[in-house]
Coordinates of C-alpha atoms in Angstrom, one line a residue:
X39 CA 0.0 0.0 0.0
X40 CA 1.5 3.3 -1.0
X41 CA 0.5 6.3 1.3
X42 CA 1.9 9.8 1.4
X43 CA 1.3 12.5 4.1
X44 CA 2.3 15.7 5.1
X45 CA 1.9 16.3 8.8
X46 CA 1.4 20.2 9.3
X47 CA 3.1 21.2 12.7
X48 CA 1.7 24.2 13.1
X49 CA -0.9 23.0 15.7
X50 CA -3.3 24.2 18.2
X51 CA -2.1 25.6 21.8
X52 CA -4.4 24.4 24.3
X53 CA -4.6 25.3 28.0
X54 CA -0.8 26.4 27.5
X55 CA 0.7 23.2 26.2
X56 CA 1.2 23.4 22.4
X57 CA -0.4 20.4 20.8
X58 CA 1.1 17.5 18.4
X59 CA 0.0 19.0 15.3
X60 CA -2.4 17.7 12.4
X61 CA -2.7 15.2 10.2
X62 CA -4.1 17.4 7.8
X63 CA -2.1 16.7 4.5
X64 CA -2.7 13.0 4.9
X65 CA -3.5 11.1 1.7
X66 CA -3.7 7.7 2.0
X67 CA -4.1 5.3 -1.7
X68 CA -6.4 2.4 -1.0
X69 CA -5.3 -0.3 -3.5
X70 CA -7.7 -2.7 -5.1
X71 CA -8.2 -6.1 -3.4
X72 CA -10.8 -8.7 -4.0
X73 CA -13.3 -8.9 -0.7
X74 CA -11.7 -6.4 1.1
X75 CA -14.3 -3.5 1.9
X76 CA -13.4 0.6 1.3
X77 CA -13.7 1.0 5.0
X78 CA -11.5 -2.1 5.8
X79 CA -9.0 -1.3 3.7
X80 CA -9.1 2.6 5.2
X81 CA -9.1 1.4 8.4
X82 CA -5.8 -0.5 8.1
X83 CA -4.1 2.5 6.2
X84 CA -4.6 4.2 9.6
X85 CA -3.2 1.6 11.9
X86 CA 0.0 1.2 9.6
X87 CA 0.6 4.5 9.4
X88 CA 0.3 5.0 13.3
X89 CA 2.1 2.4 14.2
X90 CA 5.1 3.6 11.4
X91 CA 5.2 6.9 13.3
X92 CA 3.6 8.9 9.9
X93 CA 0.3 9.9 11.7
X94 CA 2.1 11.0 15.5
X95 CA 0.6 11.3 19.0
X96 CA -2.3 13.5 19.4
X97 CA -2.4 14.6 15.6
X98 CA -6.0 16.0 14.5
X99 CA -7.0 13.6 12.0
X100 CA -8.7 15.5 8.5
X101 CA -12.9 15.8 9.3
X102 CA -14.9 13.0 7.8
X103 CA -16.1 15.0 4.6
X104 CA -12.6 16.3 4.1
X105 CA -11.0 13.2 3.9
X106 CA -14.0 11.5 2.1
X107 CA -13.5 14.0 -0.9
X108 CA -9.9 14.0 -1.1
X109 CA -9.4 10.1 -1.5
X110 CA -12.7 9.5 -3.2
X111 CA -15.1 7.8 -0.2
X112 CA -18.4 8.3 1.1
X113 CA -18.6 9.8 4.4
X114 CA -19.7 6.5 6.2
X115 CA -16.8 5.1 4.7
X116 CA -14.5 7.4 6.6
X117 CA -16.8 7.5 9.6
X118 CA -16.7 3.7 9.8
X119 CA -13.0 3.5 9.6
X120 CA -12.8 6.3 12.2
X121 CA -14.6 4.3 14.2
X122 CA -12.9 0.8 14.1
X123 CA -9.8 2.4 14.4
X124 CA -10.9 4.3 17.7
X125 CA -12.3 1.0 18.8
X126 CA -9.1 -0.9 18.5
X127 CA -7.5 2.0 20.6
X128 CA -5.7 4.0 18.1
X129 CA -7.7 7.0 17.9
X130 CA -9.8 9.1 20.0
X131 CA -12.7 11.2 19.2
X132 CA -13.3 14.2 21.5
X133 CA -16.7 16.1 21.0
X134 CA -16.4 19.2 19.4
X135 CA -12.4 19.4 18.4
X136 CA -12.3 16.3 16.3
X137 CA -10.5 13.0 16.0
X138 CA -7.1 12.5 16.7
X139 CA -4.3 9.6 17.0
X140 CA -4.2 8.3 20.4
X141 CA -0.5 8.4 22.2
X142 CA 0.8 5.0 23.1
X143 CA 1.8 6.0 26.5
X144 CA 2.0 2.4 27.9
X145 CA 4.6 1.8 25.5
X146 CA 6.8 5.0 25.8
X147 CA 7.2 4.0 29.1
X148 CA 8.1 0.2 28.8
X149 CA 10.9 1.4 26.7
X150 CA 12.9 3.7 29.1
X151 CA 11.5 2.7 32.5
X152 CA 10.8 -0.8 32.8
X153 CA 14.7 -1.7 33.4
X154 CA 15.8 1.4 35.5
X155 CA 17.7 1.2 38.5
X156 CA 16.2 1.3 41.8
X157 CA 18.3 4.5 42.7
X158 CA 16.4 5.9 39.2
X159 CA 13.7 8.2 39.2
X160 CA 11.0 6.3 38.2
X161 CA 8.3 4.0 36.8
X162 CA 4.6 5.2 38.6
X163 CA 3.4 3.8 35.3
X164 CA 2.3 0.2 36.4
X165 CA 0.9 -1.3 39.6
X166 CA 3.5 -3.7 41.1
X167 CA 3.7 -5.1 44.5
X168 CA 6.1 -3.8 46.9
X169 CA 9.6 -5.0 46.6
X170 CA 10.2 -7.2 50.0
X171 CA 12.2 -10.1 51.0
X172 CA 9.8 -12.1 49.1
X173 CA 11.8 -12.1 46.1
X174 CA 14.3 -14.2 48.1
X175 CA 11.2 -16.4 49.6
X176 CA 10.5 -17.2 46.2
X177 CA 14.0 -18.0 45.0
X178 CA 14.7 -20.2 47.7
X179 CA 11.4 -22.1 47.2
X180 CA 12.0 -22.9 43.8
X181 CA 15.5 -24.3 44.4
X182 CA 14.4 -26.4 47.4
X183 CA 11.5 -28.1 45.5
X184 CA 13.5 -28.5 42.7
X185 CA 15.5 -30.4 45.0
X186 CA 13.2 -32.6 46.3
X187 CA 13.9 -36.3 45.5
X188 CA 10.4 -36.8 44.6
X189 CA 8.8 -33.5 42.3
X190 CA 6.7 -35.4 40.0
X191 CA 3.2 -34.2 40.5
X192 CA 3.7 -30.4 40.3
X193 CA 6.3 -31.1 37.3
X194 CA 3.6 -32.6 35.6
X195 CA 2.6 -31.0 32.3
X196 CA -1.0 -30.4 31.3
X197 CA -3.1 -32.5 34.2
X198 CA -5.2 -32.0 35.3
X199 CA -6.5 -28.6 33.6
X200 CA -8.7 -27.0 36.5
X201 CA -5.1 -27.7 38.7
X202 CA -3.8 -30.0 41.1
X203 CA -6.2 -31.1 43.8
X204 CA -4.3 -29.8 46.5
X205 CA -3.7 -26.8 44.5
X206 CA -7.4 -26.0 43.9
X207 CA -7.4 -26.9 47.8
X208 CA -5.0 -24.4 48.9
X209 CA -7.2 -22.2 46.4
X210 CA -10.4 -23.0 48.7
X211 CA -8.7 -21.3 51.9
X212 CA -7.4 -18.4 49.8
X213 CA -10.8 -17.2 48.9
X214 CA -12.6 -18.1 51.4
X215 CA -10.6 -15.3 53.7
X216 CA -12.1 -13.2 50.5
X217 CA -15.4 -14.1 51.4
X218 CA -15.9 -16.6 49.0
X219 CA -17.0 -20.5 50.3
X220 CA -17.2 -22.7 47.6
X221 CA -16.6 -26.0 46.4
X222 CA -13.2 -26.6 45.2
X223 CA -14.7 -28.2 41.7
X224 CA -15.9 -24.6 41.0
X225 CA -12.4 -23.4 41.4
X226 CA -9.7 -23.3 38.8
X227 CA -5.7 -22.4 38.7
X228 CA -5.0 -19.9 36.3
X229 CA -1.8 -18.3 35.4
X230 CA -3.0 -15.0 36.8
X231 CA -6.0 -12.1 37.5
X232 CA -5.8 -11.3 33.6
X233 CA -5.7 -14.9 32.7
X234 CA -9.1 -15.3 34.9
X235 CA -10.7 -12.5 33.5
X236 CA -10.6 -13.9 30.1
X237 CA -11.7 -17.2 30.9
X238 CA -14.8 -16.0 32.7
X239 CA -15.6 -13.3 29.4
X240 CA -15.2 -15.7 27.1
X241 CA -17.5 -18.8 28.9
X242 CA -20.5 -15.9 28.7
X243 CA -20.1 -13.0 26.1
X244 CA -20.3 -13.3 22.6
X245 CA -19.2 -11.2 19.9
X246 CA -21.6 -7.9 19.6
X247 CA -23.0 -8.8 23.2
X248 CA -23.1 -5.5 25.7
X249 CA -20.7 -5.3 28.8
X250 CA -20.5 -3.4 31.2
X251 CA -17.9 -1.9 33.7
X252 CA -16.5 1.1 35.2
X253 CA -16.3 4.7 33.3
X254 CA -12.3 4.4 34.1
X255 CA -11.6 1.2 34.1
X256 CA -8.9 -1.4 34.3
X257 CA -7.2 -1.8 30.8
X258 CA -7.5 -5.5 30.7
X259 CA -11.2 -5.2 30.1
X260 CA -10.8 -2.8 27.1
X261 CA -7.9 -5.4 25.3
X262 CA -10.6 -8.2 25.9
X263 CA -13.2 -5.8 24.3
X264 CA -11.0 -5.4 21.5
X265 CA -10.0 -9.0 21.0
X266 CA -13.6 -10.7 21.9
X267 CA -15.4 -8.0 19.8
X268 CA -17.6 -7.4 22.5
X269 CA -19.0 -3.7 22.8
X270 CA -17.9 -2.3 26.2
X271 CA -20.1 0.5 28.2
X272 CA -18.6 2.2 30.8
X273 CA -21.2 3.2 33.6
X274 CA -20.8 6.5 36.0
X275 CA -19.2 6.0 39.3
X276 CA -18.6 7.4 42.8
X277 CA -16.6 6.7 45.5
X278 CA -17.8 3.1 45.9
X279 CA -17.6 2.3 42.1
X280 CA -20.4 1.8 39.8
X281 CA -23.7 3.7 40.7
X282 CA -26.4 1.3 41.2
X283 CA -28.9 3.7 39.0
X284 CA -26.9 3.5 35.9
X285 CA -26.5 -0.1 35.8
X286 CA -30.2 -0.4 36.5
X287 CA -30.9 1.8 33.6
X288 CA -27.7 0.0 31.6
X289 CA -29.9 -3.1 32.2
X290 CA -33.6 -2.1 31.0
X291 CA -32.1 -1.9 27.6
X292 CA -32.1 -5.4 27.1
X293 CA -28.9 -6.7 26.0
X294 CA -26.7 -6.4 28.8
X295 CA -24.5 -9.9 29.0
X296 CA -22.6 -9.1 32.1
X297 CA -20.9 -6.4 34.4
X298 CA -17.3 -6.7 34.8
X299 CA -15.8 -4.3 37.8
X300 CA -12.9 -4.4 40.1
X301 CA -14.8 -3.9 43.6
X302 CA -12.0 -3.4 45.9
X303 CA -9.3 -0.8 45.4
X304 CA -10.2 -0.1 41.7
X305 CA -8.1 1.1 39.2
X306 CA -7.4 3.4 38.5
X307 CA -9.7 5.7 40.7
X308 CA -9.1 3.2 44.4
X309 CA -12.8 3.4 44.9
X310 CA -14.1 0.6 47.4
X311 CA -17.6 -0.9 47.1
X312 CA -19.2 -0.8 50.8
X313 CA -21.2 -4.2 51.7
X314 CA -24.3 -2.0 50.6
X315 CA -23.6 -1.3 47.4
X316 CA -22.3 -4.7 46.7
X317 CA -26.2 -6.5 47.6
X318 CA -27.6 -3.6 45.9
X319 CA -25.6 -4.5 42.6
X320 CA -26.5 -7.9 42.7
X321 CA -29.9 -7.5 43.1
X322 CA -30.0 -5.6 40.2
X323 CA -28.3 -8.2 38.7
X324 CA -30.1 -11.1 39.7
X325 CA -33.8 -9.3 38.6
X326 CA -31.9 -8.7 34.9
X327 CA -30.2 -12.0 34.5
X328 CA -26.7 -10.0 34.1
X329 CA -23.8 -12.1 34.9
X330 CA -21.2 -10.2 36.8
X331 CA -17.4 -10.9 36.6
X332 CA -15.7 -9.4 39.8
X333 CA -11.7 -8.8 39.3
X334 CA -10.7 -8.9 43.0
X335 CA -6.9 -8.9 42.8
X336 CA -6.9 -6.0 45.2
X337 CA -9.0 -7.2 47.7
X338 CA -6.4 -9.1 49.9
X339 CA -5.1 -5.8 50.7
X340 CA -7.9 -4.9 52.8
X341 CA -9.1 -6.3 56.1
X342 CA -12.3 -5.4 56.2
X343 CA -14.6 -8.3 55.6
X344 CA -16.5 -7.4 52.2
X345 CA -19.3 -9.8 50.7
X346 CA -18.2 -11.3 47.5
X347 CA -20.6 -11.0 44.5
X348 CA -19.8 -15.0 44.0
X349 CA -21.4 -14.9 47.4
X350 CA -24.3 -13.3 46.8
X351 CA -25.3 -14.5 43.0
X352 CA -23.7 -17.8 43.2
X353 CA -25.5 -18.6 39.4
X354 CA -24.0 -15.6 37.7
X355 CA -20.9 -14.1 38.7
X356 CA -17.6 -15.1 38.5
X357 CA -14.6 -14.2 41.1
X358 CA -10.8 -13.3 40.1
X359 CA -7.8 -13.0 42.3
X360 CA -4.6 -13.6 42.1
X361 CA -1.0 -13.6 43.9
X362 CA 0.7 -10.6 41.8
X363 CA -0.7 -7.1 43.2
X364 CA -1.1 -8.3 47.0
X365 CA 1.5 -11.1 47.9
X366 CA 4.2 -10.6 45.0
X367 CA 4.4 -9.2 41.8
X368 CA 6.2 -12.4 39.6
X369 CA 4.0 -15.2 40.8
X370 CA 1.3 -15.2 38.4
X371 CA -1.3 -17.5 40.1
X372 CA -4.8 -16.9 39.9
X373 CA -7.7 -18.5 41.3
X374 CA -11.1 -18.4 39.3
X375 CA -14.2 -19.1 41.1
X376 CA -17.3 -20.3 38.4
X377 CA -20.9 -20.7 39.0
X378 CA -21.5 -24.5 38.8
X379 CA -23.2 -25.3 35.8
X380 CA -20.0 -23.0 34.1
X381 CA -17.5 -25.6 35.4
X382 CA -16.6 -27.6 32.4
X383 CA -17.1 -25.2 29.9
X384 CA -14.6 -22.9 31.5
X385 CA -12.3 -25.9 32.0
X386 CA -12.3 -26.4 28.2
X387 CA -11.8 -22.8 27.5
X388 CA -8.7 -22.9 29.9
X389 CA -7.3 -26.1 28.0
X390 CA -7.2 -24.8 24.5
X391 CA -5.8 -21.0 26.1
X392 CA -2.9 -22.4 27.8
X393 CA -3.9 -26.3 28.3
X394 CA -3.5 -25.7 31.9
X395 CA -1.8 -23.5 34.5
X396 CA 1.4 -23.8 35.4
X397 CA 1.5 -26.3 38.2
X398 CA 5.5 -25.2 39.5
X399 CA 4.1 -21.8 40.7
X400 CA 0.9 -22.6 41.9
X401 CA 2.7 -25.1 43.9
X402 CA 5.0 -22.2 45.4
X403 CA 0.8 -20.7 45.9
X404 CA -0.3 -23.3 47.8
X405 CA 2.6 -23.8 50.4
X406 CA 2.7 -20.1 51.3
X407 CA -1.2 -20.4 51.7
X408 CA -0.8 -23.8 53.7
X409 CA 2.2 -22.1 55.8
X410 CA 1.0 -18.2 56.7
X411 CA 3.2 -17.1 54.0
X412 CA 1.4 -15.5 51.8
X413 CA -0.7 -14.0 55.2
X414 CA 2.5 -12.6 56.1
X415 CA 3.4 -11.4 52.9
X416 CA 0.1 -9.7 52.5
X417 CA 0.4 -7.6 55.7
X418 CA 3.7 -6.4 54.9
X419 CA 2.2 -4.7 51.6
X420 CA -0.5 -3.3 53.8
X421 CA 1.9 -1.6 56.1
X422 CA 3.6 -0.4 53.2
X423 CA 0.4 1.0 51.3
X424 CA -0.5 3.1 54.2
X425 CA 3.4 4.6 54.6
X426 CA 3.2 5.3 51.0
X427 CA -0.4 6.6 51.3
X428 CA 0.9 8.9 53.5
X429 CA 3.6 10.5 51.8
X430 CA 1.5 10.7 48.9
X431 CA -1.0 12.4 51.1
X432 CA 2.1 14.9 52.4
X433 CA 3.6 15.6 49.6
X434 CA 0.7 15.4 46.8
X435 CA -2.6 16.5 48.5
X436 CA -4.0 19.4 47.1
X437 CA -3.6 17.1 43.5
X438 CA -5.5 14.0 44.7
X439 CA -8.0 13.5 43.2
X440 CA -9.0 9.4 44.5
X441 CA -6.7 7.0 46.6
X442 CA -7.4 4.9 49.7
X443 CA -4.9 4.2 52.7
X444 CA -4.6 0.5 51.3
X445 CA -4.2 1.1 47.3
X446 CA -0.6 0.9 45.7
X447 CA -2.0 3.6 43.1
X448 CA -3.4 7.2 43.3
X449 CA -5.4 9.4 40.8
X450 CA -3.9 13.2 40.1
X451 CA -6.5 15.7 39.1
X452 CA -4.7 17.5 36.0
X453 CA -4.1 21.5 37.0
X454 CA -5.9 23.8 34.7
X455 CA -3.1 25.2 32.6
X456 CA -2.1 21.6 31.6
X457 CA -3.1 19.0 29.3
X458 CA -2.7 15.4 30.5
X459 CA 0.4 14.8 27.8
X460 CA 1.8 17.9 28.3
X461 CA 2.5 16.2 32.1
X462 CA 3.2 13.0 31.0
X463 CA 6.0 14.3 27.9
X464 CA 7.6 16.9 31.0
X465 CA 7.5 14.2 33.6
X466 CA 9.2 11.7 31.0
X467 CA 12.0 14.1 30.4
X468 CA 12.7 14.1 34.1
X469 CA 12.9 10.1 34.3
X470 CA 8.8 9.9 35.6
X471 CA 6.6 7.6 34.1
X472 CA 2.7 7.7 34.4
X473 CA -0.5 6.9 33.4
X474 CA -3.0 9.5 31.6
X475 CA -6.5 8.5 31.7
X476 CA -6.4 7.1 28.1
X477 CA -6.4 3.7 28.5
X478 CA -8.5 3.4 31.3
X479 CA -11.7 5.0 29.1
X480 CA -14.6 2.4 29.0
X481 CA -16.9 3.1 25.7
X482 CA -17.3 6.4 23.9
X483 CA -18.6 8.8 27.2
X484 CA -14.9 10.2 28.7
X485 CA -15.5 11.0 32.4
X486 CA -12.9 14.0 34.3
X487 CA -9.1 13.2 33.0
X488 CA -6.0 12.3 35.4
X489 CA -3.0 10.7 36.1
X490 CA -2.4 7.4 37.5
X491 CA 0.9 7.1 39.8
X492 CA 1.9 3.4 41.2
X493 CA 3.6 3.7 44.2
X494 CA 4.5 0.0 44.6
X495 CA 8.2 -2.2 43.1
X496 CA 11.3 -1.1 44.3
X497 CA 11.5 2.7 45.3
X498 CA 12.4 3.2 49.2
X499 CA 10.6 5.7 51.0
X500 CA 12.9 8.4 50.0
X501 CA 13.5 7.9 46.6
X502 CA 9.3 7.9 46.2
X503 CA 9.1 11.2 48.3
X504 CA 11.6 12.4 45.7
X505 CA 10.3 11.4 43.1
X506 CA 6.7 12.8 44.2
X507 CA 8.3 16.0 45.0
X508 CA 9.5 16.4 41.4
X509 CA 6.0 15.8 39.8
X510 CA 4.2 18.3 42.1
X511 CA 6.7 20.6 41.2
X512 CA 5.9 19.9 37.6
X513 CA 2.2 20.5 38.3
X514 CA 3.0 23.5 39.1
X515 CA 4.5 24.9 36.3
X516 CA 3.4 26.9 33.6
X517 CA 4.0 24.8 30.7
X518 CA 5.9 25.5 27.8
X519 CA 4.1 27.7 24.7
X520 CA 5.4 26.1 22.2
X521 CA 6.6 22.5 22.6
X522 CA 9.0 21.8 20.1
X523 CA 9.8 17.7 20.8
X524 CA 5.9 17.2 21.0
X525 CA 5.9 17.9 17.0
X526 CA 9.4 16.8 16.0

């Protein structure tokens, strides 16, 4: 496909931050190929040319009719591709300025943050657990049952594929403290939260079906949308999450499939679901026929004995934890809790994803469950939240915008005078990584911006007041007028 464009870098400034520029001069040539649709073919002219770095971050895309009439298309056409594209996550339509090319943030920051040093300033950009001496815990439990003269049934490939019996056992305990009692058959080992998530989407939504979740959102949901071509809704929240109104409302229309929420310490807002809310959400739920999917990978963190939806609606919803935000960040085990008649079909949706979990670490799982290990573990990351907290609190205050003593993450309200990338591009250039509100957005309404910062891996107290010092001094900048790197 032969394209050519001519990116005018002129711009727009906006709330003192000079924008990326427009994509005004680009012309793509659609080439002839047998089934393939105008749209389709437009569509994946502007993907490649994203991802090849022609069409950059935050470039205003032409207008429908403008780009209908230079490369010969109806105006559906180009609305259609416009569409997909922003779907798929790689543009973003904001009412009354336009469409324009969505940054890829996430990546930007695996690519100079990721490795750092812990002396570096800084990756806030992804929620980790704390770094403890569970690292060594974890090393020294691998050697010493790799050791053992008789490590057969954990080395085991493939069998069973809802886990080892002792496994889902150890499982059992674990979400029981989460206020889950269930049998173990409805349990099954899964190689994380994520992992879980998509088990439980796929055993009950279809392509085209309606889902539900939070206005910001956890990004997991939003790649499932995307690969399940489900359409995703997000629903207003509060404080506690999802407000019981709208997803009665959401529901009257007919063709909900499910809700799918993280209840406890969501991200990226740290809202909390009282027990209230919780029983009000099911009922809703149970008078519909909605399933809900509950991501609880947080919830371990907090003390305070919370009903489960699993609980309450054992018929239609589905629980998901796992080891990696609460008790330590590389051991990706999940437990996934089904509704009984979903047990075998989730069980053959697990054997043709990964044909089972991986039995080595869900083995390192189950004898930290079995010996207060993972208890242990779990309170040392609660203590650190709260320190955290605090110096977030301290340092931060007057820019926070959601948090809870218990979260690893806090939401920044955006100042006035700047745009969420102009923070992110400044913050980058002083070795700060975050989280705009991008790829948290659920559906086509965009709720209040912000910033995500993580506050958990392996920055000491200091360094993280340091580090939290030098983006509240950012905030309150003036930023530049004209911002020549965002345009180069």
């Amino acid at each position: 496909m032969v394209r050519h464009i001519e990116v005018d870098a002129g711009g727009e400034a906006g709330h003192g931050d000079a924008a990326s520029g427009s994509a005004g001069g680009w012309h793509p040539l659609l080439p002839r190929r047998p089934g393939a649709t105008k749209h389709k073919l437009l569509t994946e002219a502007i993907i490649a040319d994203i991802e090849a770095g022609l069409l950059p971050p935050r470039a205003r895309m032409p207008t429908h009719r403008e780009l209908a009439r230079r490369i010969g298309v109806s105006v559906q056409t180009v609305s259609i591709s416009y569409k997909e594209a922003e779907r798929l996550g790689y543009l973003s339509g904001e009412v009354g300025r336009g469409t324009f090319v969505r940054s890829r943030i996430t990546e930007q920051a695996d690519r100079f943050m990721l490795d750092r040093s812990p002396g570096d300033k800084a990756d806030l950009s992804i929620i980790r657990a704390v770094y403890t001496e569970a690292h060594e815990r974890a090393s020294r439990a691998m050697m010493t049952m790799l050791a053992e003269a008789d490590n057969s049934t954990f080395m085991r490939p493939c069998r069973p594929i809802a886990g080892l019996d002792a496994h889902r056992a150890a499982g059992q305990q674990w979400v029981a403290r989460l206020g889950v009692s269930t049998d173990r058959n409805r349990i099954l080992i899964t190689n994380g939260a994520a992992h879980g998530l998509f088990l439980a989407v796929a055993a009950v939504v279809r392509r085209g079906d309606v889902v539900l979740t939070e206005s910001l959102t956890d990004h997991g949901i939003i790649g499932l949308a995307n690969v399940l071509g489900f359409t995703l809704r997000g629903l207003p929240t509060d404080g506690e999450g999802v407000l019981v109104e709208a997803f009665e409302a959401a529901c009257r229309s007919g063709d909900v499939a499910a809700l799918v929420m993280v209840p406890t310490l969501g991200n990226p807002t740290s809202h909390v679901a009282g027990a209230e809310r919780r029983r009000q959400i099911a009922e809703v739920a149970r008078r519909h026929g909605v399933f809900i999917i509950e991501d609880e990978v947080y919830k371990p963190l907090v003390a305070e004995p919370l009903p489960a939806y699993a609980e309450l609606l054992p018929d239609l919803a589905f629980f998901v934890t796992s080891f990696t935000k609460s008790v330590l960040t590389g051991l990706r085990v999940g437990y996934l809790v089904v509704p009984p008649q979903y047990a075998i079909r989730v069980a053959s949706i697990l054997r043709v994803t990964s044909w089972s979990a991986t039995n080595l670490a869900a083995e390192i799982a189950t004898r930290w469950v079995e010996d207060g290990t993972a208890d242990e573990l779990v309170a040392l990351q609660r203590a650190e939240a709260q320190a955290r907290q605090a110096i977030v609190a301290e340092v931060l205050g007057s820019y926070v915008a959601g948090s809870h003593p218990l979260s690893l993450s806090a939401w920044l309200a955006v100042p006035p005078h700047w745009s969420e990338e102009g923070l992110v591009r400044q913050l980058a250039r002083r070795g700060i990584a975050v989280t705009p509100s991008d790829p948290f957005v659920a559906g086509e309404e965009r709720p209040a911006g912000g910033i995500r910062i993580c506050l958990g891996g392996r920055l000491s107290h200091a360094a993280l007041r340091e580090t939290l010092e030098a983006v509240r001094d950012t905030f309150a900048q003036l930023p530049p007028i004209y911002d020549v790197d965002a345009i180069a």
